[in-house]
PDB file of C-alpha atoms in Angstrom:
ATOM      1  CA  GLU A   1     -70.035 -51.360-209.415  1.00  0.00           C
ATOM      2  CA  ALA A   2     -70.659 -49.453-212.599  1.00  0.00           C
ATOM      3  CA  HIS A   3     -68.628 -47.232-214.907  1.00  0.00           C
ATOM      4  CA  ARG A   4     -69.736 -43.975-216.444  1.00  0.00           C
ATOM      5  CA  LEU A   5     -70.021 -43.897-220.193  1.00  0.00           C
ATOM      6  CA  HIS A   6     -69.149 -40.685-222.046  1.00  0.00           C
ATOM      7  CA  THR A   7     -69.994 -40.188-225.700  1.00  0.00           C
ATOM      8  CA  TYR A   8     -68.678 -37.356-227.840  1.00  0.00           C
ATOM      9  CA  SER A   9     -70.014 -36.003-231.081  1.00  0.00           C
ATOM     10  CA  PHE A  10     -67.914 -34.583-233.902  1.00  0.00           C
ATOM     11  CA  PHE A  11     -69.298 -31.066-233.626  1.00  0.00           C
ATOM     12  CA  TYR A  12     -69.895 -30.601-229.924  1.00  0.00           C
ATOM     13  CA  THR A  13     -69.149 -32.432-226.738  1.00  0.00           C
ATOM     14  CA  LEU A  14     -72.081 -34.194-225.166  1.00  0.00           C
ATOM     15  CA  SER A  15     -71.630 -35.970-221.910  1.00  0.00           C
ATOM     16  CA  ILE A  16     -74.140 -38.669-221.135  1.00  0.00           C
ATOM     17  CA  THR A  17     -73.881 -40.156-217.719  1.00  0.00           C
ATOM     18  CA  GLU A  18     -75.255 -43.608-218.150  1.00  0.00           C
ATOM     19  CA  THR A  19     -74.381 -46.451-215.859  1.00  0.00           C
ATOM     20  CA  VAL A  20     -73.010 -49.543-217.514  1.00  0.00           C
ATOM     21  CA  PRO A  21     -72.738 -52.694-215.398  1.00  0.00           C
ATOM     22  CA  LEU A  22     -69.429 -54.474-215.287  1.00  0.00           C
ATOM     23  CA  MET A  23     -69.093 -57.868-216.955  1.00  0.00           C
ATOM     24  CA  THR A  24     -69.555 -60.675-214.483  1.00  0.00           C
ATOM     25  CA  PHE A  25     -67.606 -63.912-214.445  1.00  0.00           C
ATOM     26  CA  SER A  26     -70.494 -65.885-215.971  1.00  0.00           C
ATOM     27  CA  ASP A  27     -70.706 -63.361-218.839  1.00  0.00           C
ATOM     28  CA  GLN A  28     -66.987 -63.802-219.469  1.00  0.00           C
ATOM     29  CA  ALA A  29     -67.349 -67.595-219.429  1.00  0.00           C
ATOM     30  CA  SER A  30     -70.267 -67.524-221.866  1.00  0.00           C
ATOM     31  CA  SER A  31     -68.398 -65.150-224.172  1.00  0.00           C
ATOM     32  CA  SER A  32     -65.365 -67.462-224.184  1.00  0.00           C
ATOM     33  CA  VAL A  33     -67.631 -70.431-224.981  1.00  0.00           C
ATOM     34  CA  ARG A  34     -69.205 -68.412-227.783  1.00  0.00           C
ATOM     35  CA  LEU A  35     -65.775 -67.481-229.141  1.00  0.00           C
ATOM     36  CA  ARG A  36     -64.685 -71.110-229.032  1.00  0.00           C
ATOM     37  CA  HIS A  37     -67.887 -72.114-230.842  1.00  0.00           C
ATOM     38  CA  ASP A  38     -67.335 -69.413-233.482  1.00  0.00           C
ATOM     39  CA  LEU A  39     -63.831 -70.750-234.068  1.00  0.00           C
ATOM     40  CA  THR A  40     -65.227 -74.278-234.347  1.00  0.00           C
ATOM     41  CA  VAL A  41     -67.823 -73.173-236.895  1.00  0.00           C
ATOM     42  CA  ALA A  42     -65.162 -71.291-238.857  1.00  0.00           C
ATOM     43  CA  ARG A  43     -62.930 -74.367-238.799  1.00  0.00           C
ATOM     44  CA  VAL A  44     -65.795 -76.587-240.020  1.00  0.00           C
ATOM     45  CA  LEU A  45     -66.598 -74.145-242.818  1.00  0.00           C
ATOM     46  CA  LEU A  46     -62.934 -74.044-243.802  1.00  0.00           C
ATOM     47  CA  TRP A  47     -62.735 -77.852-243.887  1.00  0.00           C
ATOM     48  CA  GLY A  48     -65.981 -77.927-245.863  1.00  0.00           C
ATOM     49  CA  CYS A  49     -64.503 -75.562-248.450  1.00  0.00           C
ATOM     50  CA  VAL A  50     -61.323 -77.639-248.635  1.00  0.00           C
ATOM     51  CA  ALA A  51     -63.360 -80.830-249.033  1.00  0.00           C
ATOM     52  CA  GLY A  52     -65.471 -79.218-251.759  1.00  0.00           C
ATOM     53  CA  ALA A  53     -62.320 -78.092-253.572  1.00  0.00           C
ATOM     54  CA  VAL A  54     -60.888 -81.619-253.360  1.00  0.00           C
ATOM     55  CA  GLY A  55     -64.172 -82.989-254.709  1.00  0.00           C
ATOM     56  CA  VAL A  56     -64.124 -80.555-257.626  1.00  0.00           C
ATOM     57  CA  ALA A  57     -60.478 -81.407-258.343  1.00  0.00           C
ATOM     58  CA  LEU A  58     -61.273 -85.128-258.329  1.00  0.00           C
ATOM     59  CA  ARG A  59     -64.309 -84.630-260.536  1.00  0.00           C
ATOM     60  CA  TYR A  60     -62.695 -82.481-263.207  1.00  0.00           C
ATOM     61  CA  GLY A  61     -59.136 -83.746-262.854  1.00  0.00           C
ATOM     62  CA  LEU A  62     -59.644 -87.494-262.577  1.00  0.00           C
ATOM     63  CA  ILE A  63     -63.172 -88.535-263.472  1.00  0.00           C
ATOM     64  CA  GLU A  64     -64.284 -86.302-266.335  1.00  0.00           C
ATOM     65  CA  LEU A  65     -60.941 -85.759-268.047  1.00  0.00           C
ATOM     66  CA  SER A  66     -61.207 -87.419-271.472  1.00  0.00           C
ATOM     67  CA  PHE A  67     -57.679 -88.856-271.353  1.00  0.00           C
ATOM     68  CA  PHE A  68     -58.326 -90.721-268.113  1.00  0.00           C
ATOM     69  CA  ARG A  69     -61.786 -91.822-269.183  1.00  0.00           C
ATOM     70  CA  ALA A  70     -60.568 -93.266-272.497  1.00  0.00           C
ATOM     71  CA  SER A  71     -57.571 -95.057-271.036  1.00  0.00           C
ATOM     72  CA  CYS A  72     -59.610 -96.504-268.155  1.00  0.00           C
ATOM     73  CA  GLU A  73     -62.195 -97.959-270.538  1.00  0.00           C
ATOM     74  CA  ALA A  74     -59.581-100.027-272.365  1.00  0.00           C
ATOM     75  CA  ASP A  75     -59.212-103.790-271.940  1.00  0.00           C
ATOM     76  CA  VAL A  76     -55.973-103.567-269.967  1.00  0.00           C
ATOM     77  CA  LEU A  77     -56.341-101.121-267.111  1.00  0.00           C
ATOM     78  CA  PRO A  78     -53.365 -99.076-265.956  1.00  0.00           C
ATOM     79  CA  LEU A  79     -52.651 -99.059-262.238  1.00  0.00           C
ATOM     80  CA  TRP A  80     -53.895 -95.504-261.730  1.00  0.00           C
ATOM     81  CA  CYS A  81     -57.375 -96.425-263.021  1.00  0.00           C
ATOM     82  CA  TRP A  82     -58.275 -98.321-259.856  1.00  0.00           C
ATOM     83  CA  PRO A  83     -58.660 -95.194-257.669  1.00  0.00           C
ATOM     84  CA  ARG A  84     -60.845 -93.680-260.393  1.00  0.00           C
ATOM     85  CA  ARG A  85     -62.946 -96.821-260.581  1.00  0.00           C
ATOM     86  CA  ILE A  86     -63.328 -97.024-256.791  1.00  0.00           C
ATOM     87  CA  LEU A  87     -64.309 -93.359-256.686  1.00  0.00           C
ATOM     88  CA  THR A  88     -66.939 -93.856-259.367  1.00  0.00           C
ATOM     89  CA  TYR A  89     -68.376 -96.816-257.440  1.00  0.00           C
ATOM     90  CA  LEU A  90     -68.555 -94.654-254.321  1.00  0.00           C
ATOM     91  CA  PHE A  91     -70.609 -91.950-255.975  1.00  0.00           C
ATOM     92  CA  ASP A  92     -72.643 -94.467-257.998  1.00  0.00           C
ATOM     93  CA  PHE A  93     -73.874 -95.885-254.696  1.00  0.00           C
ATOM     94  CA  TRP A  94     -74.450 -92.373-253.257  1.00  0.00           C
ATOM     95  CA  LEU A  95     -71.937 -92.872-250.454  1.00  0.00           C
ATOM     96  CA  PHE A  96     -70.991 -89.222-249.948  1.00  0.00           C
ATOM     97  CA  GLY A  97     -74.561 -87.955-249.982  1.00  0.00           C
ATOM     98  CA  ALA A  98     -75.850 -90.781-247.790  1.00  0.00           C
ATOM     99  CA  VAL A  99     -73.118 -90.284-245.174  1.00  0.00           C
ATOM    100  CA  SER A 100     -73.816 -86.555-245.169  1.00  0.00           C
ATOM    101  CA  ALA A 101     -77.564 -87.072-244.721  1.00  0.00           C
ATOM    102  CA  VAL A 102     -77.112 -89.687-241.974  1.00  0.00           C
ATOM    103  CA  CYS A 103     -74.639 -87.491-240.073  1.00  0.00           C
ATOM    104  CA  ALA A 104     -77.009 -84.534-240.393  1.00  0.00           C
ATOM    105  CA  ALA A 105     -79.913 -86.606-239.102  1.00  0.00           C
ATOM    106  CA  TYR A 106     -77.801 -87.714-236.146  1.00  0.00           C
ATOM    107  CA  GLY A 107     -76.806 -84.087-235.540  1.00  0.00           C
ATOM    108  CA  VAL A 108     -80.462 -83.015-235.539  1.00  0.00           C
ATOM    109  CA  VAL A 109     -81.419 -85.795-233.112  1.00  0.00           C
ATOM    110  CA  LYS A 110     -78.376 -85.222-230.866  1.00  0.00           C
ATOM    111  CA  PRO A 111     -77.542 -81.523-231.254  1.00  0.00           C
ATOM    112  CA  GLU A 112     -74.857 -81.644-228.554  1.00  0.00           C
ATOM    113  CA  SER A 113     -72.627 -83.565-230.977  1.00  0.00           C
ATOM    114  CA  PRO A 114     -70.842 -81.026-233.189  1.00  0.00           C
ATOM    115  CA  ARG A 115     -68.793 -83.769-234.846  1.00  0.00           C
ATOM    116  CA  ALA A 116     -71.853 -85.163-236.593  1.00  0.00           C
ATOM    117  CA  ALA A 117     -72.706 -81.729-237.970  1.00  0.00           C
ATOM    118  CA  ALA A 118     -69.103 -81.215-239.065  1.00  0.00           C
ATOM    119  CA  MET A 119     -69.061 -84.561-240.863  1.00  0.00           C
ATOM    120  CA  ALA A 120     -72.366 -83.684-242.534  1.00  0.00           C
ATOM    121  CA  VAL A 121     -70.884 -80.418-243.819  1.00  0.00           C
ATOM    122  CA  ILE A 122     -67.648 -82.038-245.045  1.00  0.00           C
ATOM    123  CA  PHE A 123     -69.292 -85.023-246.751  1.00  0.00           C
ATOM    124  CA  GLY A 124     -72.002 -82.722-248.102  1.00  0.00           C
ATOM    125  CA  ALA A 125     -69.403 -80.510-249.772  1.00  0.00           C
ATOM    126  CA  VAL A 126     -67.696 -83.522-251.362  1.00  0.00           C
ATOM    127  CA  GLY A 127     -71.039 -85.014-252.359  1.00  0.00           C
ATOM    128  CA  LEU A 128     -72.139 -81.803-254.059  1.00  0.00           C
ATOM    129  CA  ALA A 129     -69.043 -81.922-256.235  1.00  0.00           C
ATOM    130  CA  LEU A 130     -69.190 -85.680-256.891  1.00  0.00           C
ATOM    131  CA  TYR A 131     -72.668 -86.163-258.365  1.00  0.00           C
ATOM    132  CA  ASN A 132     -74.580 -86.727-255.091  1.00  0.00           C
ATOM    133  CA  ALA A 133     -76.252 -83.323-255.023  1.00  0.00           C
ATOM    134  CA  GLY A 134     -79.625 -84.442-253.631  1.00  0.00           C
ATOM    135  CA  PRO A 135     -78.770 -86.078-250.316  1.00  0.00           C
ATOM    136  CA  ALA A 136     -75.508 -84.146-249.978  1.00  0.00           C
ATOM    137  CA  SER A 137     -77.315 -80.808-250.107  1.00  0.00           C
ATOM    138  CA  VAL A 138     -79.789 -81.985-247.461  1.00  0.00           C
ATOM    139  CA  GLY A 139     -76.921 -83.092-245.244  1.00  0.00           C
ATOM    140  CA  LEU A 140     -74.992 -79.876-245.831  1.00  0.00           C
ATOM    141  CA  VAL A 141     -77.958 -77.624-245.008  1.00  0.00           C
ATOM    142  CA  PHE A 142     -78.975 -79.571-241.909  1.00  0.00           C
ATOM    143  CA  GLY A 143     -75.347 -79.792-240.758  1.00  0.00           C
ATOM    144  CA  LEU A 144     -74.988 -76.014-241.019  1.00  0.00           C
ATOM    145  CA  ALA A 145     -78.330 -75.522-239.276  1.00  0.00           C
ATOM    146  CA  THR A 146     -77.227 -77.807-236.450  1.00  0.00           C
ATOM    147  CA  LEU A 147     -74.022 -75.830-236.030  1.00  0.00           C
ATOM    148  CA  ALA A 148     -75.970 -72.577-235.999  1.00  0.00           C
ATOM    149  CA  ARG A 149     -78.487 -73.959-233.519  1.00  0.00           C
ATOM    150  CA  GLN A 150     -75.731 -74.933-231.100  1.00  0.00           C
ATOM    151  CA  ARG A 151     -74.694 -71.309-230.826  1.00  0.00           C
ATOM    152  CA  LEU A 152     -78.088 -70.113-229.617  1.00  0.00           C
TER     153      LEU A 152
END
């Protein structure tokens, strides 16, 4: 069964009788899957932005602030210096960038796993802010590409 489609112009009325097929059940199912995937991608991008903002806050609020740096280089360390020290060890050993790149590689090999691509995007955003720009950018780009490829 088909419906007739009528289009109208601003200056004159033009009636075009074109048949438009009705949406079938499989079209509705694929559109709902696509909508769910779009929401998943939007959620991953939102979490990636939040993770990047947390990374920037940690970088400029805890690591590079001169007060924290000077007090954490003293002989007697205050208690709040240990999270800063652990964080600096994590980015000294490229943890954020390496995790992002490994998750992206897993997402490329197994594209049906959106969690790997999401982890690549999240760790890539943190790694970009916390001095792991090389491998984190690779993981971020391939994670986004994997998410985009799943939609097609």
